Every structure is written in C-alpha cells, then in structure tokens.
C-alpha cells in the first residue's frame, strides 16, 4: 500500500512538472527566448546572461544582472510574461499557442505581453487595434488552455 501511494505521488509530481512546462513557450530552454523579463519593464529588453539564471514553476529565466535576478525572485509573478510567453494576440483571437519575437512586446496593465512578428505580420499592431476586447478574450482562452 505504501508503495502504491509513493508511486501515485511521484506520478502526480511528474505530471505537474509536465503541465507547468507546456504552459510556457521555451526557446533553448528559457522563457522569453532568454531575454531578461525584468528588463522589459524599463522598456529596454536585454538578453539574459548564463551567470544569472532562476527557476520558477520548473522553467528557467535568464537575467542581464544580479540585481534583476534578485528583483525577479522577490516577486516572480509580476515579471512572468502573460500566457506563458505565447503570442498574446493569438491567445486572444482563438486560444492558439503561437511563437513570438521577444523584441515585440507591450507592457499593459503592468504586465508583459509578447507578440509574433515576421516580415509584415506584426500581431502587436493587430492587438492594439482592439486591445481591451482581445485582452478579455485572452484571459478566458488562457484559462481554457491551462486545463
């Protein structure tokens, strides 16, 4: 009976880790393609440094400085990109998980949103045309996606 209980707990923990990771867009193993998520809030996104790495919810974040790493650790939820770093416009439009250009972002309601951009397709511009409605839809769609 003890063995069954232990196996159940281990399976649950492994499942939780997998579920958490799938909710994040990871590029080379890092959220936001290795950009320093704290640096976005000063409107100067910087690539993180391998010397400054933190883990939160089983995923890794890079930082450009020890100071930003400490800031993140003091309040990670403030800095984590909305919708796990997936394209906010696509989440709002139909709930689909679309990759992003980490330099294409917006701070809205004091939260970090990332967007897809390639050639002439800039979803940040599409988002801005109807931000309030897309934000509301994205919140609902993201809750459905996380289940």
Tab-separated table of C-alpha atoms in Angstrom:
chain	number	residue	atom	x	y	z
A	1	UNK	CA	0.000	0.000	0.000
A	2	UNK	CA	2.847	2.368	0.852
A	3	UNK	CA	4.499	1.608	-2.482
A	4	UNK	CA	1.286	2.373	-4.374
A	5	UNK	CA	0.901	5.663	-2.511
A	6	UNK	CA	4.514	6.617	-3.263
A	7	UNK	CA	4.104	5.766	-6.959
A	8	UNK	CA	0.928	7.840	-7.087
A	9	UNK	CA	2.661	10.860	-5.546
A	10	UNK	CA	5.655	10.566	-7.893
A	11	UNK	CA	3.372	10.263	-10.932
A	12	UNK	CA	1.388	13.305	-9.803
A	13	UNK	CA	4.539	15.384	-9.329
A	14	UNK	CA	5.894	14.380	-12.738
A	15	UNK	CA	2.552	15.254	-14.327
A	16	UNK	CA	2.518	18.648	-12.603
A	17	UNK	CA	6.001	19.405	-13.922
A	18	UNK	CA	4.961	18.480	-17.457
A	19	UNK	CA	1.769	20.531	-17.251
A	20	UNK	CA	3.654	23.587	-15.982
A	21	UNK	CA	6.297	23.400	-18.700
A	22	UNK	CA	3.757	23.084	-21.505
A	23	UNK	CA	2.148	26.341	-20.407
A	24	UNK	CA	5.376	28.203	-21.181
A	25	UNK	CA	6.963	28.978	-24.516
A	26	UNK	CA	10.563	27.859	-24.105
A	27	UNK	CA	13.307	28.704	-26.575
A	28	UNK	CA	16.610	26.955	-25.923
A	29	UNK	CA	15.168	26.020	-22.525
A	30	UNK	CA	14.322	29.552	-21.396
A	31	UNK	CA	11.202	31.702	-21.125
A	32	UNK	CA	11.173	34.807	-23.385
A	33	UNK	CA	13.940	33.326	-25.560
A	34	UNK	CA	16.423	34.008	-22.785
A	35	UNK	CA	15.601	37.705	-22.525
A	36	UNK	CA	15.650	39.291	-19.080
A	37	UNK	CA	11.933	39.592	-18.213
A	38	UNK	CA	12.647	42.319	-15.648
A	39	UNK	CA	14.395	44.477	-18.264
A	40	UNK	CA	11.185	44.800	-20.295
A	41	UNK	CA	9.691	46.963	-17.559
A	42	UNK	CA	12.342	49.636	-18.113
A	43	UNK	CA	11.446	49.474	-21.853
A	44	UNK	CA	14.898	48.161	-22.712
A	45	UNK	CA	14.720	44.376	-23.217
A	46	UNK	CA	18.122	42.759	-22.798
A	47	UNK	CA	19.332	39.250	-23.418
A	48	UNK	CA	19.993	37.385	-20.219
A	49	UNK	CA	23.387	36.140	-19.116
A	50	UNK	CA	24.154	32.492	-18.313
A	51	UNK	CA	25.614	33.682	-14.997
A	52	UNK	CA	22.179	34.857	-13.796
A	53	UNK	CA	19.546	32.129	-14.039
A	54	UNK	CA	16.477	31.459	-11.902
A	55	UNK	CA	13.951	28.664	-11.992
A	56	UNK	CA	10.265	29.192	-11.314
A	57	UNK	CA	7.461	26.663	-11.906
A	58	UNK	CA	10.029	24.224	-13.336
A	59	UNK	CA	11.125	26.609	-16.104
A	60	UNK	CA	14.226	28.771	-16.410
A	61	UNK	CA	14.641	32.511	-16.760
A	62	UNK	CA	17.820	34.410	-17.638
A	63	UNK	CA	18.740	37.855	-16.362
A	64	UNK	CA	21.170	40.503	-17.524
A	65	UNK	CA	22.307	41.341	-13.991
A	66	UNK	CA	22.336	40.026	-10.447
A	67	UNK	CA	20.106	42.953	-9.474
A	68	UNK	CA	17.401	41.910	-11.957
A	69	UNK	CA	17.653	38.299	-10.792
A	70	UNK	CA	17.024	39.447	-7.209
A	71	UNK	CA	14.132	41.669	-8.320
A	72	UNK	CA	12.537	38.712	-10.118
A	73	UNK	CA	12.972	36.394	-7.133
A	74	UNK	CA	11.256	38.922	-4.864
A	75	UNK	CA	8.077	38.893	-6.998
A	76	UNK	CA	8.207	36.467	-9.961
A	77	UNK	CA	4.529	36.766	-10.859
A	78	UNK	CA	4.975	40.455	-11.634
A	79	UNK	CA	7.554	39.738	-14.350
A	80	UNK	CA	6.495	36.460	-15.955
A	81	UNK	CA	5.083	37.110	-19.433
A	82	UNK	CA	1.335	36.722	-19.737
A	83	UNK	CA	0.114	33.478	-21.252
A	84	UNK	CA	3.442	31.787	-20.613
A	85	UNK	CA	5.163	33.965	-23.189
A	86	UNK	CA	2.991	32.765	-26.080
A	87	UNK	CA	1.672	35.376	-28.522
A	88	UNK	CA	-0.980	37.382	-26.675
A	89	UNK	CA	-2.817	38.225	-29.887
A	90	UNK	CA	-3.189	34.561	-30.901
A	91	UNK	CA	-4.340	33.602	-27.401
A	92	UNK	CA	-6.931	36.396	-27.544
A	93	UNK	CA	-8.032	35.651	-31.081
A	94	UNK	CA	-8.648	31.912	-30.767
A	95	UNK	CA	-6.579	30.494	-27.907
A	96	UNK	CA	-3.818	29.119	-30.119
A	97	UNK	CA	-0.217	28.973	-28.938
A	98	UNK	CA	1.955	30.862	-31.411
A	99	UNK	CA	5.660	31.634	-31.037
A	100	UNK	CA	6.855	35.202	-30.550
A	101	UNK	CA	9.587	37.650	-31.382
A	102	UNK	CA	10.907	38.523	-27.901
A	103	UNK	CA	11.644	42.081	-29.042
A	104	UNK	CA	7.981	42.593	-29.981
A	105	UNK	CA	6.278	43.322	-26.676
A	106	UNK	CA	3.933	45.577	-24.768
A	107	UNK	CA	3.520	46.434	-21.105
A	108	UNK	CA	-0.234	46.662	-20.478
A	109	UNK	CA	-1.880	46.789	-17.045
A	110	UNK	CA	1.668	46.490	-15.659
A	111	UNK	CA	2.039	43.046	-17.271
A	112	UNK	CA	4.363	41.828	-20.010
A	113	UNK	CA	2.789	40.693	-23.287
A	114	UNK	CA	4.815	39.177	-26.133
A	115	UNK	CA	3.802	39.052	-29.794
A	116	UNK	CA	4.602	37.291	-33.050
A	117	UNK	CA	6.372	39.329	-35.714
A	118	UNK	CA	7.761	38.188	-39.026
A	119	UNK	CA	8.071	40.247	-42.189
A	120	UNK	CA	4.846	42.278	-42.473
A	121	UNK	CA	2.905	40.222	-39.958
A	122	UNK	CA	3.110	42.127	-36.660
A	123	UNK	CA	0.473	40.880	-34.241
A	124	UNK	CA	1.224	43.656	-31.757
A	125	UNK	CA	-0.268	46.102	-34.259
A	126	UNK	CA	-3.337	43.855	-34.614
A	127	UNK	CA	-3.621	43.644	-30.817
A	128	UNK	CA	-3.513	47.426	-30.435
A	129	UNK	CA	-6.499	47.850	-32.767
A	130	UNK	CA	-8.755	46.091	-30.255
A	131	UNK	CA	-6.669	45.681	-27.105
A	132	UNK	CA	-9.379	45.728	-24.470
A	133	UNK	CA	-11.559	43.083	-26.138
A	134	UNK	CA	-8.611	40.872	-27.113
A	135	UNK	CA	-7.272	41.070	-23.562
A	136	UNK	CA	-10.610	39.925	-22.137
A	137	UNK	CA	-10.826	37.059	-24.638
A	138	UNK	CA	-7.216	36.077	-23.995
A	139	UNK	CA	-7.863	35.799	-20.264
A	140	UNK	CA	-10.764	33.399	-20.904
A	141	UNK	CA	-8.934	31.420	-23.589
A	142	UNK	CA	-5.832	31.047	-21.416
A	143	UNK	CA	-7.853	29.565	-18.571
A	144	UNK	CA	-9.292	27.022	-21.018
A	145	UNK	CA	-5.794	26.238	-22.369
A	146	UNK	CA	-4.373	25.584	-18.912
A	147	UNK	CA	-6.887	22.833	-18.114
